[in-house]
XYZ file of C-alpha atoms in Angstrom:
377
model
C -46.324 -49.389 209.400
C -42.879 -48.741 210.848
C -40.620 -45.760 210.223
C -37.553 -47.814 211.164
C -34.493 -47.150 209.054
C -35.907 -44.041 207.350
C -34.516 -40.533 207.175
C -36.858 -37.659 208.035
C -36.584 -33.899 207.725
C -38.572 -31.671 210.106
C -38.647 -27.980 209.197
C -39.387 -25.414 211.890
C -37.719 -27.824 214.296
C -36.915 -25.054 216.769
C -40.556 -23.988 216.990
C -43.271 -24.881 219.458
C -44.710 -27.773 217.421
C -41.641 -28.682 215.374
C -39.467 -29.502 218.356
C -42.214 -31.697 219.824
C -42.361 -33.661 216.551
C -38.582 -34.121 216.606
C -38.747 -35.373 220.201
C -41.468 -37.904 219.384
C -39.539 -39.142 216.349
C -36.470 -39.654 218.545
C -38.648 -41.553 221.031
C -39.837 -44.025 218.373
C -39.349 -47.612 219.573
C -38.140 -48.689 216.138
C -35.382 -46.223 215.446
C -35.235 -44.044 212.374
C -31.924 -43.908 210.571
C -31.803 -40.128 210.876
C -33.866 -37.129 211.926
C -32.815 -33.816 210.402
C -33.948 -30.750 212.332
C -34.025 -27.597 210.205
C -34.689 -24.072 211.424
C -33.241 -20.607 211.126
C -32.499 -20.760 214.868
C -32.657 -23.569 217.415
C -32.085 -22.557 221.037
C -29.489 -24.219 223.259
C -32.313 -25.348 225.562
C -34.039 -27.124 222.663
C -30.777 -28.769 221.642
C -30.321 -30.016 225.196
C -33.825 -31.502 225.138
C -33.038 -33.249 221.864
C -29.788 -34.560 223.334
C -31.579 -36.194 226.256
C -33.662 -38.255 223.835
C -30.978 -39.357 221.417
C -30.797 -43.097 220.916
C -29.637 -45.056 217.883
C -31.266 -42.457 215.638
C -28.825 -39.966 214.181
C -29.894 -36.377 214.888
C -28.607 -33.765 212.457
C -29.284 -30.114 213.230
C -29.311 -27.800 210.211
C -29.397 -24.063 210.724
C -30.796 -22.310 207.678
C -33.585 -20.273 206.140
C -36.538 -21.968 204.436
C -36.111 -19.395 201.662
C -32.554 -20.547 200.915
C -32.755 -23.125 198.151
C -29.140 -24.248 198.654
C -29.906 -25.137 202.275
C -33.040 -27.018 201.250
C -31.304 -29.042 198.540
C -28.779 -30.258 201.103
C -31.411 -30.859 203.788
C -33.635 -33.146 201.665
C -30.884 -35.200 200.045
C -31.493 -38.882 200.774
C -34.564 -38.138 202.918
C -37.588 -40.471 202.891
C -40.217 -38.023 204.143
C -40.589 -34.379 205.106
C -42.731 -32.859 207.860
C -42.998 -29.158 207.065
C -44.007 -27.072 210.088
C -41.914 -23.958 209.397
C -43.943 -20.768 209.027
C -44.379 -17.303 210.442
C -47.536 -16.950 212.551
C -48.712 -13.363 212.678
C -52.250 -12.212 213.461
C -51.530 -8.581 214.395
C -49.474 -7.402 211.450
C -46.028 -7.233 213.039
C -44.534 -8.907 209.965
C -44.598 -7.287 206.549
C -46.918 -9.093 204.126
C -44.177 -9.727 201.579
C -42.133 -11.497 204.274
C -45.128 -13.640 205.243
C -45.569 -14.685 201.622
C -41.849 -15.293 201.100
C -41.597 -17.630 204.089
C -45.005 -19.287 204.249
C -45.731 -19.645 200.539
C -42.530 -19.339 198.550
C -40.598 -21.198 201.241
C -43.048 -24.091 200.975
C -42.807 -24.071 197.184
C -39.003 -24.050 197.396
C -39.109 -27.057 199.680
C -41.473 -28.920 197.347
C -39.191 -28.239 194.391
C -36.182 -29.517 196.330
C -38.105 -32.666 197.322
C -39.098 -33.362 193.722
C -35.506 -33.069 192.488
C -34.309 -35.402 195.263
C -37.139 -37.953 194.836
C -38.504 -37.387 198.344
C -41.771 -39.299 198.148
C -43.741 -38.259 201.264
C -44.554 -34.679 202.260
C -46.705 -33.640 205.244
C -47.691 -29.995 205.537
C -48.696 -28.403 208.847
C -51.637 -26.243 207.871
C -53.977 -24.242 210.100
C -57.624 -24.037 211.076
C -57.460 -20.452 209.786
C -57.367 -21.826 206.235
C -61.032 -22.625 206.847
C -61.984 -19.519 208.795
C -63.794 -17.993 210.538
C -64.918 -15.653 207.791
C -65.330 -11.912 208.194
C -69.035 -12.343 209.076
C -68.182 -14.635 211.956
C -70.358 -17.500 210.715
C -70.064 -20.261 213.328
C -69.261 -23.970 212.925
C -69.927 -26.531 215.644
C -68.149 -29.891 215.289
C -67.629 -29.502 211.567
C -65.673 -31.914 209.425
C -63.740 -32.005 206.151
C -66.995 -32.059 204.155
C -68.490 -29.013 205.884
C -69.224 -26.285 203.327
C -68.080 -22.896 204.544
C -67.678 -19.615 202.701
C -64.387 -18.125 203.813
C -64.288 -14.405 203.116
C -61.390 -13.464 205.392
C -58.560 -11.386 203.996
C -56.207 -11.834 206.950
C -52.658 -12.096 205.512
C -51.538 -15.039 207.655
C -54.613 -17.116 206.780
C -54.167 -16.289 203.102
C -50.552 -17.496 203.095
C -51.417 -20.770 204.824
C -54.249 -21.381 202.374
C -52.021 -20.772 199.354
C -49.212 -22.930 200.745
C -51.602 -25.785 201.501
C -52.971 -25.540 197.956
C -49.433 -25.753 196.540
C -48.792 -28.902 198.569
C -52.000 -30.770 197.772
C -51.963 -29.922 194.064
C -48.664 -31.776 193.639
C -49.918 -35.064 195.048
C -49.379 -37.801 192.477
C -46.641 -35.943 190.602
C -44.306 -38.525 188.966
C -40.757 -38.560 190.343
C -37.607 -39.424 188.401
C -37.124 -42.709 190.268
C -40.470 -44.087 189.065
C -42.471 -43.346 192.224
C -44.867 -40.441 192.734
C -45.076 -37.645 195.272
C -47.525 -38.245 198.141
C -48.731 -35.115 199.946
C -51.120 -34.424 202.791
C -52.024 -31.486 205.046
C -53.033 -31.350 208.700
C -55.198 -28.404 209.741
C -54.604 -28.097 213.438
C -56.838 -26.360 215.913
C -55.257 -23.722 218.180
C -52.348 -25.511 219.879
C -51.603 -25.182 223.591
C -49.041 -26.827 225.840
C -45.588 -26.411 227.332
C -43.572 -23.818 225.454
C -46.508 -22.051 223.811
C -45.426 -18.455 222.981
C -49.064 -17.355 222.880
C -49.743 -18.792 226.316
C -46.675 -16.981 227.634
C -47.983 -13.684 226.261
C -51.370 -14.220 227.931
C -49.583 -15.178 231.147
C -47.581 -11.934 231.066
C -50.755 -9.907 230.579
C -52.452 -11.671 233.478
C -49.495 -11.131 235.817
C -49.630 -7.425 235.027
C -53.369 -7.585 235.752
C -52.932 -9.014 239.280
C -53.070 -12.651 238.089
C -56.371 -12.166 236.307
C -56.618 -13.146 232.646
C -58.077 -10.576 230.301
C -61.424 -11.540 228.780
C -60.616 -11.486 225.054
C -63.401 -13.804 223.902
C -67.020 -14.419 224.851
C -67.780 -17.539 226.865
C -70.164 -18.598 224.096
C -67.405 -18.571 221.443
C -66.598 -22.265 221.836
C -63.576 -23.734 220.058
C -61.710 -27.005 220.526
C -58.004 -26.359 221.172
C -55.534 -29.240 220.830
C -52.569 -30.211 222.987
C -49.179 -29.916 221.286
C -48.274 -33.522 222.070
C -51.374 -34.761 220.270
C -50.825 -32.575 217.210
C -47.239 -33.845 216.961
C -48.495 -37.414 217.350
C -50.944 -36.925 214.462
C -48.053 -36.013 212.149
C -46.183 -39.189 213.028
C -49.265 -41.385 212.660
C -49.881 -39.855 209.235
C -46.264 -40.495 208.212
C -46.724 -44.157 209.075
C -50.006 -44.326 207.160
C -48.310 -42.904 204.054
C -46.068 -45.984 204.035
C -48.948 -48.406 204.498
C -50.285 -49.653 201.132
C -53.746 -50.146 202.651
C -53.969 -46.555 203.904
C -51.933 -44.705 201.287
C -54.713 -44.106 198.762
C -57.068 -42.898 201.500
C -54.745 -40.195 202.817
C -52.888 -38.951 199.760
C -53.898 -35.519 198.550
C -56.192 -35.030 201.561
C -56.383 -32.512 204.389
C -57.428 -33.440 207.905
C -58.533 -31.522 210.959
C -56.442 -32.363 214.004
C -58.077 -31.988 217.400
C -58.271 -34.029 220.597
C -60.558 -34.394 223.607
C -59.881 -30.992 225.145
C -63.250 -29.586 226.285
C -64.895 -27.015 224.040
C -64.132 -23.635 225.596
C -63.466 -20.091 224.457
C -59.846 -19.090 223.925
C -59.897 -16.912 227.036
C -61.462 -19.629 229.193
C -58.795 -22.123 228.090
C -56.182 -19.884 229.733
C -58.251 -19.901 232.922
C -58.771 -23.685 232.878
C -55.017 -24.206 232.674
C -54.220 -21.838 235.562
C -57.157 -21.698 237.965
C -55.548 -24.253 240.286
C -52.528 -21.953 240.420
C -54.682 -19.150 241.815
C -55.414 -17.240 238.605
C -58.753 -15.685 237.761
C -60.403 -14.351 234.637
C -62.419 -11.237 233.933
C -66.153 -12.076 233.810
C -66.886 -10.223 230.557
C -65.348 -8.335 227.663
C -63.955 -4.869 228.366
C -66.811 -3.419 226.304
C -69.663 -4.789 224.156
C -68.403 -6.677 221.116
C -69.779 -4.159 218.619
C -67.961 -1.375 220.406
C -64.780 -3.450 220.332
C -65.129 -3.787 216.558
C -65.511 -0.014 216.282
C -62.469 0.462 218.499
C -60.460 -1.981 216.361
C -61.549 -0.179 213.192
C -60.430 3.121 214.701
C -56.999 1.665 215.533
C -56.675 0.206 212.032
C -57.550 3.590 210.525
C -54.954 5.341 212.660
C -52.390 2.731 211.607
C -53.220 3.313 207.937
C -52.992 7.097 208.232
C -49.655 6.941 210.056
C -48.136 4.441 207.620
C -46.268 7.049 205.514
C -44.579 8.385 208.661
C -44.343 5.645 211.284
C -45.231 1.966 211.597
C -47.928 1.636 214.258
C -49.253 -1.898 214.980
C -52.632 -1.931 216.792
C -52.968 -4.259 219.771
C -56.198 -5.628 218.271
C -57.813 -5.761 214.844
C -61.185 -6.817 213.484
C -59.875 -10.057 212.045
C -58.458 -11.164 215.390
C -61.634 -10.122 217.211
C -63.651 -12.304 214.831
C -61.278 -15.218 215.345
C -61.513 -14.938 219.132
C -65.286 -14.529 219.272
C -66.662 -16.975 216.709
C -67.786 -20.475 217.761
C -65.565 -22.677 215.570
C -64.929 -26.343 216.302
C -64.128 -29.463 214.268
C -64.097 -33.232 214.657
C -61.042 -35.426 214.120
C -63.125 -38.487 213.132
C -61.862 -38.542 209.536
C -58.234 -38.645 210.729
C -59.202 -41.422 213.110
C -60.920 -43.365 210.338
C -58.364 -42.880 207.572
C -55.032 -43.187 209.360
C -55.844 -44.351 212.865
C -55.183 -41.108 214.708
C -56.113 -41.316 218.378
C -54.923 -38.627 220.826
C -51.882 -39.780 222.739
C -52.678 -37.616 225.774
C -56.013 -37.280 227.569
C -57.260 -33.820 228.527
C -56.403 -34.178 232.208
C -52.869 -35.287 231.372
C -52.402 -32.457 228.862
C -53.764 -29.973 231.387
C -51.448 -31.282 234.103
C -48.336 -31.077 231.909
C -49.193 -27.558 230.785
C -50.071 -26.324 234.280
C -46.789 -27.620 235.691
C -44.902 -25.737 233.002
C -46.876 -22.565 233.712
C -46.113 -22.901 237.434
C -42.384 -22.948 236.618
C -42.737 -19.955 234.325
C -44.674 -17.690 236.719
C -41.713 -16.518 238.862
C -39.499 -16.164 235.796
C -42.046 -14.055 233.916
C -42.848 -11.983 237.004
C -39.143 -11.214 237.504
C -38.764 -10.315 233.830
C -41.790 -8.026 233.869
C -40.609 -6.271 237.029
C -37.278 -5.447 235.374
C -38.816 -4.500 232.039
C -38.691 -0.729 231.466
C -42.027 1.027 231.218
């Protein structure tokens, strides 16, 4: 089903995934009437990239906060479908919990309310694999699917906000709208996303440069996950948007969540960094800095120090138990349901995704090295 002639709003359009979705929408062969790109900040470089792709589709950039209802009411007016990627990702605790909830949960609820008032029929929510887990025990999953039963006992704030926001989205599927239609909602739980522009990959790259071009071993080799390339995750959103307009697929996808992966080999998070850079001369430490149990004890010690210092100073540990569990639990999922229900097939093969990402890393190496050399100790 075509998206030609429709108006779309993408939130988080200045982010790693959001800007890739905007680019793919602008590349659509059958032009949309308008793509609205909403974010609190969109860099000049991102705007230039958007400008290179502009065709007959009108691109409207809206600078505003997802928590500002006035901005949202204007942004959704006359829109046919919304792709909601905006959120704060925080696994270390740099962001206060109330801010996480305001943006990730209340911001999503604000957007839903604005869509309902404006009769926006289709709403796609970018969820996260962390909604599923891993749990605090580190129970593994190998090639799970949407029917896999898993007891999630994690209390990580970011995961909790994504879970609550996803629940808010899916619960409203089927809600009658004033124009006689009904709201159609769906959520995509993406695996860890890599690719050009990844802020996490940049952080790991910085650490490796400071470690003589050797990546730190943050996860066991046995902790296999299946990361997904940013271009494929963006493509899944667009394929789902088309399926929502297809009468034959609509009832299959509405109110559902789907895991989004691709054909990237199952590797640990640390070994993914190495796979993307080994041809550039990078190495990786052969094992963890200390046995995993000792790392958990170390993380607990840092968390305790952080708690004790809280009345006096805000100290954020470089590692915590929740992140250690995430990095060291085998946790992978199949995308077969997405393939079956709305025809999702990865747009980029692993070798192509790897090549694109490696080329970007090669360009970033001298820039990051220069930045780190000037950075005060």
